[in-house]
XYZ file of C-alpha atoms in Angstrom:
777
model
C 129.759 73.526 83.760
C 133.696 73.617 83.722
C 135.427 72.879 80.211
C 139.053 73.557 78.387
C 139.742 73.793 75.084
C 140.759 70.711 73.842
C 144.446 69.997 72.042
C 143.923 69.115 68.286
C 144.662 65.600 67.921
C 146.404 63.709 64.989
C 144.682 62.374 61.848
C 144.987 58.841 62.839
C 146.408 58.230 59.364
C 149.582 58.609 56.971
C 150.852 61.316 54.726
C 149.790 60.857 51.321
C 153.643 60.296 50.352
C 153.998 57.905 53.069
C 151.008 55.857 51.980
C 151.960 55.838 48.381
C 155.440 54.389 49.227
C 153.703 51.806 51.685
C 151.440 50.949 48.990
C 153.885 50.472 46.228
C 156.730 48.699 48.440
C 155.025 46.624 51.080
C 152.429 43.782 50.563
C 149.015 45.449 49.851
C 146.593 44.766 52.761
C 142.932 44.890 51.421
C 139.865 43.219 52.151
C 140.324 40.013 50.668
C 140.915 36.066 51.334
C 144.176 34.635 49.950
C 143.776 32.948 46.396
C 142.991 29.375 46.816
C 145.543 26.559 46.302
C 145.609 22.711 46.033
C 144.489 20.691 43.035
C 140.859 21.197 44.091
C 141.339 24.877 43.247
C 142.649 24.655 39.467
C 141.910 28.091 38.074
C 139.977 28.170 34.742
C 142.356 29.360 31.730
C 143.015 32.812 31.790
C 141.848 34.806 28.646
C 142.607 38.520 28.011
C 139.521 40.789 27.734
C 138.679 43.506 25.271
C 139.365 47.179 26.829
C 135.996 48.875 28.049
C 137.648 52.148 29.559
C 136.221 54.464 31.772
C 134.898 57.569 30.421
C 137.674 60.488 30.407
C 135.047 62.487 32.770
C 134.189 59.645 34.958
C 138.188 58.883 35.146
C 138.970 62.299 36.018
C 136.100 62.545 38.720
C 137.421 59.313 40.367
C 140.907 60.444 40.289
C 140.132 63.468 42.164
C 137.888 62.141 44.631
C 134.746 63.874 43.259
C 132.596 61.245 41.753
C 129.123 61.114 43.282
C 128.022 57.481 41.941
C 131.105 55.486 41.220
C 128.831 52.115 41.087
C 127.498 53.297 37.892
C 131.159 53.504 36.516
C 133.336 50.851 38.277
C 131.958 47.244 38.918
C 130.280 44.843 36.219
C 127.504 46.448 33.956
C 125.583 44.917 30.783
C 126.581 46.812 27.407
C 126.203 46.225 24.081
C 128.338 42.982 23.053
C 128.369 41.655 26.451
C 129.302 42.845 30.110
C 131.982 45.467 30.632
C 134.099 45.184 34.155
C 135.876 48.133 35.294
C 137.984 48.231 38.198
C 139.750 51.010 39.977
C 143.024 49.689 41.924
C 145.907 51.962 42.427
C 149.128 50.362 42.612
C 147.677 47.144 41.521
C 150.089 45.609 38.755
C 147.249 43.430 37.224
C 143.655 42.597 37.625
C 141.887 39.373 36.847
C 138.061 38.764 36.962
C 137.270 35.291 38.020
C 133.867 33.944 36.950
C 134.315 30.522 38.201
C 134.573 28.774 34.749
C 136.165 32.067 33.110
C 139.228 33.982 34.198
C 139.891 37.095 31.935
C 142.619 39.243 32.685
C 141.441 43.219 32.302
C 143.179 45.684 29.944
C 145.436 48.088 32.230
C 144.095 51.535 31.509
C 146.962 53.006 33.342
C 146.484 55.285 36.578
C 145.199 52.460 38.583
C 142.318 51.548 36.051
C 141.359 48.222 34.538
C 138.734 46.960 32.176
C 137.578 44.649 29.961
C 134.448 43.551 27.868
C 133.116 39.770 28.186
C 130.778 38.412 25.821
C 128.357 37.179 28.373
C 124.525 37.379 28.449
C 124.444 38.894 31.811
C 126.182 39.788 34.876
C 127.899 36.680 36.563
C 129.044 36.274 40.114
C 132.641 37.207 40.079
C 135.642 37.956 42.398
C 138.838 39.924 41.630
C 142.102 38.694 41.535
C 144.528 41.676 41.969
C 148.207 41.564 41.683
C 150.610 43.607 43.619
C 154.126 43.728 43.762
C 154.817 40.062 44.795
C 151.458 39.753 46.011
C 148.191 38.057 44.520
C 145.040 38.624 46.460
C 141.363 37.270 45.628
C 138.710 39.766 46.819
C 135.379 40.845 46.154
C 134.544 43.762 43.986
C 132.767 46.528 46.604
C 131.112 47.581 43.327
C 128.904 44.881 42.461
C 126.927 45.503 45.684
C 123.597 47.281 45.764
C 123.148 50.052 48.406
C 122.571 48.668 51.993
C 120.514 51.509 52.967
C 116.652 51.345 52.354
C 114.314 54.004 51.123
C 112.922 54.100 54.715
C 116.065 55.002 56.104
C 117.000 57.599 53.893
C 113.747 58.992 54.316
C 113.653 59.394 57.924
C 117.392 60.560 57.580
C 116.073 63.176 55.264
C 113.307 64.068 57.537
C 115.448 64.460 60.511
C 113.163 61.884 62.304
C 115.454 58.875 62.415
C 115.392 57.779 66.124
C 117.969 54.989 65.585
C 120.213 57.076 63.439
C 123.187 55.080 64.728
C 121.831 52.002 63.023
C 122.181 53.617 59.510
C 125.101 55.704 59.631
C 128.714 54.820 60.707
C 130.309 51.345 60.169
C 128.154 48.392 60.459
C 129.442 44.594 60.097
C 126.931 42.765 58.112
C 126.213 40.160 55.530
C 125.214 41.891 52.221
C 124.338 39.640 49.258
C 125.901 36.771 50.723
C 129.055 38.435 51.620
C 130.525 39.534 54.827
C 131.883 42.929 55.338
C 131.301 46.361 56.496
C 128.842 49.290 55.459
C 130.171 52.665 55.658
C 127.997 55.330 55.460
C 128.254 59.175 56.180
C 126.213 62.482 55.822
C 128.126 65.152 54.080
C 126.003 66.892 51.816
C 128.272 69.647 50.854
C 131.230 67.113 50.000
C 131.952 66.647 46.069
C 133.110 63.408 46.889
C 133.762 60.972 49.834
C 136.083 58.207 50.144
C 136.844 55.502 52.821
C 140.166 55.013 54.248
C 141.700 52.965 56.885
C 144.124 50.136 57.659
C 142.743 48.024 55.066
C 143.755 50.391 52.293
C 147.031 51.909 53.774
C 144.924 54.870 54.612
C 144.673 55.448 51.167
C 140.784 55.918 50.011
C 141.395 56.163 46.314
C 140.148 53.277 45.282
C 137.107 53.099 47.677
C 135.043 56.284 46.515
C 131.506 56.008 47.978
C 128.161 56.904 46.396
C 125.837 59.502 47.472
C 122.139 58.239 47.973
C 119.854 60.542 46.241
C 119.415 64.334 47.998
C 119.806 63.031 51.653
C 123.703 63.868 51.750
C 124.383 60.562 52.661
C 127.522 58.720 51.328
C 127.707 54.799 51.471
C 129.877 51.906 50.570
C 130.139 48.216 51.312
C 133.391 46.986 51.697
C 133.502 43.336 51.762
C 136.175 41.714 54.089
C 136.548 44.473 56.395
C 135.452 43.397 59.645
C 135.480 44.293 63.512
C 138.570 46.217 64.864
C 139.555 47.827 61.587
C 140.673 51.323 61.748
C 139.018 53.896 59.372
C 138.398 57.666 58.330
C 136.457 59.432 55.559
C 138.549 61.400 53.142
C 136.272 64.340 52.110
C 136.822 66.488 48.839
C 135.426 69.890 49.865
C 133.572 72.265 47.784
C 136.820 74.095 47.081
C 138.574 70.943 45.814
C 140.784 70.581 48.498
C 140.701 67.460 50.995
C 140.210 66.580 54.541
C 140.411 63.161 56.503
C 137.847 62.962 59.350
C 136.781 60.835 61.967
C 133.321 58.943 61.776
C 130.790 61.364 63.762
C 128.618 58.434 64.373
C 131.504 56.092 65.118
C 130.719 53.840 68.063
C 134.375 52.948 69.154
C 137.606 54.983 68.601
C 141.215 54.586 69.040
C 142.701 55.801 72.615
C 143.573 59.454 72.358
C 145.394 61.490 71.152
C 145.136 59.023 68.305
C 141.777 59.781 66.274
C 140.938 56.963 64.034
C 137.347 55.616 64.345
C 137.243 51.800 65.080
C 134.711 49.260 63.468
C 132.659 47.655 66.473
C 130.664 44.811 67.044
C 129.160 44.229 70.478
C 129.130 41.060 72.089
C 127.926 41.903 75.427
C 125.129 39.771 76.928
C 123.089 41.828 79.292
C 122.251 40.650 82.871
C 120.145 43.589 83.928
C 116.563 42.441 82.884
C 115.164 42.694 86.459
C 116.307 46.065 86.768
C 114.842 47.339 83.567
C 111.676 45.520 84.070
C 111.060 47.480 87.270
C 112.834 50.972 86.408
C 109.492 52.836 85.722
C 107.531 51.163 88.495
C 107.924 54.638 90.356
C 108.318 58.052 89.060
C 111.681 59.445 89.895
C 110.531 62.507 91.531
C 108.405 60.378 93.932
C 111.147 57.836 94.714
C 114.804 58.104 96.639
C 117.275 59.706 94.661
C 120.766 60.256 95.984
C 123.299 60.687 93.622
C 127.011 60.185 93.838
C 129.076 62.211 90.739
C 132.019 60.522 89.715
C 134.575 61.165 87.008
C 135.675 57.391 86.091
C 138.967 58.234 84.813
C 140.509 59.521 88.248
C 137.913 57.836 90.889
C 140.637 55.238 90.935
C 143.363 56.120 88.394
C 144.330 53.527 86.145
C 141.604 51.461 86.350
C 139.694 50.420 83.207
C 135.776 49.891 82.766
C 136.006 46.189 84.010
C 138.130 46.919 86.628
C 135.871 49.779 88.082
C 133.078 47.339 87.676
C 134.727 45.480 90.274
C 134.941 48.406 93.000
C 132.517 51.304 92.116
C 129.282 49.281 92.202
C 130.413 47.838 95.687
C 131.520 51.275 97.122
C 128.272 53.286 95.779
C 126.042 50.331 97.083
C 127.973 50.264 100.782
C 127.434 54.081 101.084
C 123.795 53.750 100.312
C 123.395 56.193 97.197
C 120.661 55.169 94.530
C 122.343 56.355 91.660
C 126.090 57.366 90.059
C 126.190 60.169 87.617
C 129.266 59.732 85.544
C 130.752 63.015 84.005
C 130.892 62.754 80.167
C 131.891 59.476 78.954
C 131.673 60.225 75.024
C 135.264 60.270 73.484
C 137.024 63.470 73.831
C 140.582 64.579 72.733
C 141.567 66.411 75.775
C 141.556 64.729 79.199
C 141.598 67.810 80.927
C 138.193 69.366 79.544
C 136.840 66.147 81.499
C 134.678 65.330 78.737
C 132.955 68.218 78.316
C 134.317 68.940 74.720
C 133.165 65.896 73.060
C 134.550 64.553 69.442
C 132.636 61.197 69.501
C 129.373 61.554 70.709
C 128.473 57.745 69.879
C 131.655 56.314 71.396
C 132.563 55.841 75.033
C 135.847 56.970 75.744
C 138.692 54.379 74.616
C 140.725 55.433 77.364
C 138.925 52.915 79.576
C 138.144 50.275 77.172
C 135.764 49.294 74.442
C 132.071 49.920 74.284
C 131.284 46.484 75.446
C 133.639 47.062 78.710
C 131.512 50.057 79.317
C 128.198 48.120 79.067
C 129.608 45.712 81.447
C 130.258 48.353 84.088
C 126.650 49.559 83.502
C 125.425 46.144 83.771
C 127.106 45.570 86.919
C 125.971 48.669 88.427
C 122.238 47.586 87.666
C 122.771 44.143 88.963
C 123.985 45.950 92.515
C 120.541 48.101 92.421
C 122.339 51.136 91.188
C 121.126 53.592 88.554
C 123.388 54.979 86.146
C 123.175 58.757 84.929
C 125.405 60.111 82.557
C 126.315 63.744 81.633
C 125.806 64.610 78.144
C 127.182 67.785 76.065
C 124.778 68.886 73.115
C 125.545 72.470 73.631
C 128.907 72.795 72.010
C 131.662 70.628 70.376
C 135.501 71.426 69.810
C 137.247 72.762 66.816
C 139.495 70.016 66.141
C 140.053 69.578 62.254
C 139.804 65.846 62.301
C 136.381 66.176 64.020
C 132.869 67.786 63.583
C 133.929 71.497 62.880
C 133.176 72.345 59.081
C 133.184 68.760 58.566
C 132.216 68.682 54.834
C 134.475 71.939 53.881
C 131.511 74.151 55.179
C 129.645 74.821 58.281
C 127.412 71.521 58.827
C 126.986 70.729 62.601
C 127.230 74.373 63.343
C 125.631 77.494 62.232
C 126.957 79.229 58.832
C 127.305 82.627 60.851
C 130.795 82.177 62.451
C 129.582 84.740 65.167
C 126.596 82.659 65.625
C 128.513 79.481 65.703
C 131.144 80.262 68.223
C 130.495 79.659 72.203
C 131.905 82.943 73.625
C 132.929 81.113 76.900
C 134.847 78.040 75.757
C 136.377 78.602 72.503
C 134.260 75.937 70.707
C 131.384 75.835 68.246
C 127.549 75.578 68.786
C 125.300 73.148 67.163
C 123.049 74.406 64.325
C 120.051 73.449 66.415
C 117.797 74.802 63.720
C 119.118 72.361 61.159
C 116.737 69.071 60.953
C 119.264 66.519 60.598
C 121.760 68.440 63.287
C 118.615 67.865 65.757
C 118.161 64.178 64.286
C 121.872 63.566 65.380
C 121.689 64.734 69.020
C 117.869 63.432 69.543
C 119.337 60.196 68.276
C 122.428 60.386 70.441
C 120.341 60.701 73.838
C 118.212 57.890 72.610
C 121.402 55.772 71.793
C 122.849 55.927 75.115
C 119.756 55.033 76.756
C 118.779 52.242 74.282
C 122.373 50.871 73.690
C 123.937 51.231 77.162
C 121.054 50.989 79.126
C 121.810 54.473 80.901
C 119.266 55.414 83.269
C 119.236 59.258 83.143
C 120.810 62.309 80.962
C 122.018 65.080 82.947
C 122.214 67.853 79.971
C 125.105 70.141 80.426
C 125.226 74.071 79.981
C 121.227 74.289 79.288
C 121.287 78.101 79.759
C 123.839 78.800 77.235
C 121.452 76.924 74.723
C 118.542 78.698 75.543
C 119.660 82.482 75.167
C 120.916 83.885 72.191
C 122.594 86.713 74.252
C 124.253 84.269 76.364
C 127.599 85.807 77.458
C 127.079 88.134 74.280
C 127.073 91.814 74.649
C 124.928 93.989 72.865
C 125.318 93.769 69.143
C 126.921 90.491 69.062
C 123.678 88.712 68.742
C 120.588 88.828 66.811
C 117.092 88.567 68.400
C 114.583 85.811 67.425
C 111.436 86.214 64.975
C 109.600 87.968 67.672
C 112.212 90.264 68.648
C 113.334 88.056 71.938
C 116.474 86.686 73.443
C 115.106 83.086 73.535
C 116.811 80.481 71.101
C 113.868 79.023 69.698
C 115.613 76.365 68.001
C 117.118 75.339 70.891
C 113.630 75.164 72.855
C 112.448 72.996 70.138
C 115.350 70.620 69.991
C 115.352 70.231 74.086
C 111.426 69.731 73.733
C 112.148 67.202 71.157
C 114.672 65.234 72.794
C 113.013 65.167 75.922
C 109.525 63.834 74.281
C 111.578 61.136 72.288
C 113.523 59.926 75.277
C 110.398 59.599 77.541
C 108.257 57.772 74.811
C 111.273 55.588 73.726
C 112.829 54.541 77.197
C 110.457 53.836 80.258
C 111.960 54.685 83.487
C 114.524 56.952 82.011
C 114.985 60.603 83.420
C 116.594 63.693 82.078
C 118.151 66.028 84.295
C 119.066 69.884 83.078
C 121.802 71.958 84.365
C 120.031 75.240 83.997
C 121.256 77.984 85.581
C 118.545 80.550 85.239
C 114.840 81.165 86.089
C 113.695 79.637 82.505
C 110.083 79.346 83.289
C 108.679 75.313 82.943
C 112.131 73.581 82.639
C 110.658 70.553 84.286
C 106.841 71.160 82.796
C 105.675 69.004 80.219
C 106.065 69.950 76.817
C 102.454 70.230 75.760
C 101.728 72.673 78.755
C 102.322 76.383 78.157
C 103.266 78.764 80.845
C 102.890 82.463 81.361
C 105.863 82.943 78.873
C 103.988 81.180 76.167
C 106.268 78.823 75.716
C 105.674 75.068 76.166
C 107.532 73.110 79.098
C 111.129 71.987 78.164
C 110.036 68.662 79.587
C 113.036 67.661 81.629
C 112.296 65.441 84.556
C 114.361 67.118 87.009
C 116.587 70.379 86.976
C 119.789 71.300 88.878
C 118.999 74.021 91.647
C 121.781 76.032 91.283
C 120.267 78.723 93.574
C 119.922 76.737 96.527
C 123.401 75.667 96.059
C 124.939 79.403 95.514
C 122.850 80.557 98.159
C 123.478 77.774 100.777
C 127.127 77.669 100.224
C 127.249 81.402 100.605
C 125.574 81.044 104.264
C 127.719 78.244 104.948
C 130.907 80.344 104.275
C 130.244 82.984 106.763
C 131.211 82.924 110.270
C 128.637 81.479 112.669
C 128.422 85.115 114.376
C 127.441 86.676 111.238
C 125.292 84.122 110.029
C 122.136 85.887 111.492
C 122.705 88.485 108.973
C 122.345 86.140 106.015
C 119.499 83.639 107.210
C 117.556 84.378 104.361
C 120.213 82.492 102.254
C 119.267 79.316 103.779
C 115.426 79.724 103.826
C 114.690 81.604 100.159
C 114.977 78.341 98.219
C 111.687 77.492 99.803
C 109.887 80.387 97.952
C 110.457 78.607 94.665
C 111.150 74.942 95.700
C 107.939 73.611 93.884
C 108.288 75.923 90.755
C 110.380 72.855 89.396
C 111.209 69.213 90.151
C 114.765 69.961 92.013
C 118.052 68.336 92.092
C 120.348 69.668 94.910
C 123.700 69.444 93.543
C 127.122 69.877 95.273
C 128.967 68.862 91.834
C 132.494 68.795 90.558
C 131.958 72.611 89.605
C 131.922 73.494 93.280
C 135.302 71.857 94.219
C 137.555 73.092 91.479
C 139.331 76.092 90.083
C 140.078 77.842 93.312
C 136.663 77.132 95.048
C 138.131 74.806 97.570
C 136.529 71.593 98.399
C 133.412 71.413 100.252
C 134.770 70.993 104.112
C 137.481 73.792 103.025
C 134.684 76.306 102.366
C 133.443 76.188 106.125
C 134.758 78.637 108.751
C 136.389 78.061 111.777
C 139.135 75.466 112.859
C 139.308 71.556 111.718
C 136.785 70.509 114.074
C 134.271 73.220 113.249
C 134.737 72.794 109.565
C 133.847 69.004 109.739
C 130.985 69.915 111.950
C 129.849 72.332 109.690
C 130.325 70.143 106.622
C 128.144 67.445 108.280
C 125.375 69.768 109.302
C 125.133 70.955 106.236
C 125.116 67.600 104.590
C 122.333 66.550 107.165
C 120.297 69.855 106.021
C 120.804 69.296 102.395
C 119.501 65.364 102.611
C 116.342 66.871 104.534
C 115.689 69.755 102.321
C 112.783 69.066 99.681
C 114.707 67.716 96.106
C 116.956 64.945 95.633
C 120.780 65.097 96.328
C 123.669 65.004 94.465
C 127.219 64.786 96.043
C 130.726 64.826 94.272
C 133.384 62.202 94.998
C 135.716 62.963 97.609
C 133.239 65.041 99.527
C 131.440 62.106 101.050
C 134.670 61.990 103.345
C 135.710 65.672 103.567
C 138.582 65.532 101.334
C 140.298 68.741 102.177
C 142.212 69.414 98.691
C 140.471 70.502 95.579
C 139.870 67.585 92.993
C 142.439 67.210 90.309
C 141.590 64.901 87.406
C 145.395 64.234 87.604
C 145.125 61.863 90.695
C 141.332 61.856 91.851
C 140.164 61.408 95.540
C 142.569 61.559 98.386
C 141.752 57.879 99.256
C 144.667 57.937 101.600
C 142.941 60.127 103.934
C 141.007 56.909 105.010
C 144.026 54.797 105.826
C 144.341 53.845 109.082
C 147.687 54.497 109.216
C 146.785 58.200 108.735
C 146.586 60.226 111.859
C 143.569 61.851 111.331
C 141.812 59.204 109.167
C 139.103 58.909 111.935
C 137.896 62.397 111.110
C 137.274 61.340 107.537
C 135.940 58.047 108.291
C 133.445 59.917 110.518
C 132.106 62.100 107.713
C 131.857 58.948 105.316
C 129.945 57.146 107.756
C 127.695 59.744 108.371
C 126.611 59.964 104.640
C 126.296 56.177 104.519
C 123.802 56.545 107.548
C 122.139 59.675 105.949
C 121.420 57.459 102.517
C 120.112 54.687 104.718
C 117.827 56.659 106.878
C 116.750 58.639 103.896
C 116.058 55.607 101.984
C 113.911 54.410 104.846
C 111.840 57.686 105.393
C 109.672 58.108 102.643
C 108.904 61.599 103.825
C 112.160 62.520 102.698
C 111.290 61.856 99.225
C 108.029 60.968 98.288
C 106.296 64.421 98.167
C 109.644 66.434 96.904
C 107.520 68.025 94.210
C 104.251 68.895 96.314
C 104.226 71.769 98.687
C 101.991 69.594 101.279
C 105.081 67.613 102.085
C 107.004 70.544 103.721
C 106.107 72.655 106.954
C 108.475 75.207 108.581
C 108.632 74.872 112.077
C 111.221 77.744 112.777
C 112.160 79.726 109.457
C 112.843 82.766 111.272
C 115.262 82.289 114.101
C 118.057 84.009 112.645
C 119.446 85.097 116.108
C 119.651 81.254 117.157
C 121.229 80.237 113.778
C 118.279 77.572 113.668
C 116.336 76.350 110.796
C 113.411 73.696 111.799
C 110.942 71.842 109.364
C 108.790 69.113 108.969
C 108.689 66.552 105.838
C 105.868 64.552 105.381
C 105.299 61.427 103.393
C 102.258 60.842 101.209
C 100.463 59.244 104.066
C 101.039 62.112 106.330
C 104.109 60.546 108.568
C 106.284 63.402 109.409
C 109.963 63.603 110.013
C 111.361 66.686 112.089
C 114.693 68.392 110.813
C 116.383 70.798 112.954
C 119.893 72.300 111.933
C 121.464 74.445 114.712
C 124.565 76.484 112.843
C 126.181 77.904 115.810
C 129.083 76.571 117.551
C 127.370 76.595 121.176
C 125.196 74.030 122.876
C 121.449 75.226 123.382
C 120.160 73.106 125.921
C 115.951 73.446 126.291
C 115.236 74.663 123.203
C 111.749 74.466 122.315
C 110.629 73.419 118.843
C 106.940 73.438 117.978
C 105.616 69.891 116.944
C 102.064 68.461 115.691
C 99.947 67.444 118.744
C 99.176 64.103 117.299
C 102.701 62.562 117.545
C 102.827 61.072 121.241
C 106.530 60.580 121.384
C 109.412 61.368 118.998
C 112.973 59.648 118.440
C 116.161 60.698 117.202
C 117.268 58.925 114.130
C 119.984 60.991 112.708
C 122.404 63.505 114.435
C 125.400 64.680 112.885
C 127.064 65.556 116.030
C 127.557 61.745 116.953
C 130.760 60.939 118.356
C 130.911 58.243 115.843
C 130.886 60.892 113.143
C 133.675 62.837 114.676
C 130.914 65.241 116.700
C 130.965 66.112 120.615
C 128.253 63.605 121.244
C 125.542 66.011 122.320
C 122.522 63.413 121.275
C 119.122 62.501 122.447
C 119.387 58.832 123.112
C 116.030 58.217 124.774
C 112.466 58.943 122.901
C 111.146 62.372 123.561
C 107.602 63.341 124.424
C 106.058 66.643 123.746
C 105.078 69.166 126.316
C 101.564 70.841 125.888
C 103.374 74.059 125.858
C 102.986 75.377 122.305
C 105.931 76.941 120.247
C 106.676 78.391 116.821
C 102.771 78.442 116.311
C 102.152 74.805 117.292
C 100.304 73.134 120.069
C 102.906 71.193 121.664
C 106.799 71.430 121.785
C 109.834 69.557 122.017
C 112.519 70.412 124.530
C 115.623 69.760 122.525
C 119.505 69.988 123.449
C 120.623 71.507 120.363
C 124.474 70.260 119.543
C 126.911 72.514 118.152
C 126.940 72.750 114.345
C 124.681 70.034 113.617
C 121.764 68.745 112.119
C 119.191 66.339 114.116
C 116.343 64.166 112.516
C 113.518 62.859 114.379
C 110.720 60.724 113.350
C 107.548 59.654 115.452
C 108.454 56.692 117.999
C-alpha cells in the first residue's frame, strides 16, 4: 500500500461576502419556474395578509443555522383564525402566496422573513412568488413537503444495518407529492443545524435549513426544482456555533478536482452485461483461472476518459489473455499523487475521467469482452481535508474520539471508528454499492494489516490493549467479517481480496469457523501472498552464482501455501519509490535480465495461487512506474531499436495466460494440497525447481525452472510412470520471446531410470535462466 498526504482542496463555494453581494446584485437563481405569462394565466387579485410572524426564538435559530425542525415553523400551518404562512427568503424584496384563486402578499418581517395569516379552513395547494431586485420567480415552497425518508430507512440507519445506505442518504432526484426535485439527506448527529447550499442558491444556505429526523442524526430537505447536475454542499453549524461547509459523504458524483463540490447525479446507463452476471458465480473463484492485470486508469493511457479507455483497455486485456483487471482506487480523491489511496468521495468514481455513467460504461465493456473487474477499496483510513470527512460535524464522527487512536501513524491520515455502528454501516454499504451499482466483480481491500492490529506502527505506550489485553483490533475484525458476509450474501460471484501482510490466522476462512486463535475467519475469498512476493523477488535479485545459498527463498512458500487462498502479487507497490521495475530487479546484462524476468513469470504462473501483474511489467519496462506518464508504451514501437526485446516478453505473457487458462492443472486445485507435488525442491546447487501441478481429474503439468545462466544437457527430472510421453507447451527461452532457443520441439518419452524418488525420468536440456512447462502428449 503506497499513499501520500493529499493537499487540501477548495470549498467549492464562495465567501459569504461574495455570496451576499451576488444575491443582492444579480438575478437570483432558485429552484423555480418562470412566472406564467399570457392571457390564459391571468393572476388572481392580490390581497395583503395579516402578519403571522415567526416566534423570536425560532427566528434566532433560523438566522444562526441552528434550527432542528424548520418545517414546524416555515411553510403553511393551520392556526386559530386560518392558515399561517411563513417564508424565510434572505435578500427577497417581497413574497406572495399563490393559492390559485387567491394571491396574498406576505408581510415583510425583516431579515428575510415573510409571514401572513389567511382566513382559510385548511392548508391549500400553493406556490410562492418571490420578488428579488428586478426578478420575479415562481417556485414551490420546500417547507410544505412531508419527509421523504420512511421509518424503515431511519430504523435501519439507526441500527447501522442499512445495506443500501446510498439509496437513503445523499442527493436523490425524485417526484414527491407530485413535484419533482432533489431530496438531500446527511448524517450529522453532532450538528446544531444543517443547511444545504449550492449553485441553486448562490452557495448561501441561509434559506434552506434542513430538518433533523428523530434521534438518528439524519438531516433531510426536499428542494423542489433542483435536478441533475446541480452542485451542492452542506453548511453545518458545529456544537461550538462555528460553521463548516462540507462535501456530501454519500455523493455519487463530484466536481473534477481540485474543485470539491458534490454533484446531483442521475444514472441513465443501460447495462449490457446480463450474460456475464448470470454466469459469474458458476465456478468458485479459487477453482477457476484467475490472472489479473493491475491498472492505474489515469495513467494507463494518459489523457483518456472512461469511455475512451473502454475502446482500448478491454481489447488489450483480452488480447493478453488476462481474466481480470484490477483497478487501483477509483473512488474520488483530492490528490492525484496518492493514486487514489486517500479517499474523500467513497461513493463517487473520480470525476477526472468522466461521470459515474461513463465508468459504468467501461465496466460494461470489460464484462462484454469476458473480463472481470476488481477494484481497490480503502476502508483503513481517510485524509484530513477540512471539506471532507474529518471532524465532519464539528466533532470526531467517522474517526475515533481519541486523537491518538484516530491518527494513522504512517500516512498522516485518520482511521475509521469501526466500533461505531453508523461508520461501519457507511463502509459495509459502500462495499455493496460498488458491487451492485457498478457491477464490480471483486474488492481488493487495501492495508488490512493496519486495521487488524492496535499496535500497527505504534510503539509501546502509544496504543491501548483490547478488552482481553491483546493487540488485536476487535472492532476491525467484526467490521471485516460483517463486510465480507454481507457482500457474499448479496452479490453472488463477487470475490473479496485482502492485502494482509502478516500471518493473521484465517483471513480467507469463513467467518463462522473459529481457528486456533479463537477468532472466526475474516471471510475473504483470497489473500495477497506478500511473503511469496518478498522471498521470491529477494531470490531473483541475487546473482545466479549465489542463488544456491538462498534456495529456500523460492521453496518456503510451499510450507504455508494452503494456509490461505492466495494471490501472487507483483503489484504497483513493487515497482515504485526506488524499488525499480521487475526487469530492473534482475541481475546480469540486458539479455540475462530479460531471461530472468521471463523465467520468473513462468515460475509464478505455475506456482499454486492466482497471479497479478502490474501494467508495464508485461513488456519488461525498464523504468519505474510514474503516475505522471504511465507505462513506456514507446518501447514496443517497431521504430525503437530494442522493441523486439520488449515485444518478446509481452508475447510470453500472452502465451502464459493462454496455456494457463487451457490447463486446469494450473488453477483448479490452487487451494488443495493434492494439486501440487515437488519433483526437485532441493536442487540448490543446480538452481533448479521442478514440480507437478494436477487438475481435479489428476491430469498433470510439469514445471521446471532453471535459474542459472548455463545450459544443462541430459538433466534428469523424475516423472510419474503412467504418462507415456510429454510435450513441451511453453518455454521462456524460445527465440520468439527473445531467448536462446534451447527448446524441446519433439515429444519426450520417459526413461525407466528413476530420479527424484520417481520410477521414471525425463532427460531434459535445461535452457539458461528459463522455465519450461510440459504436459502429457
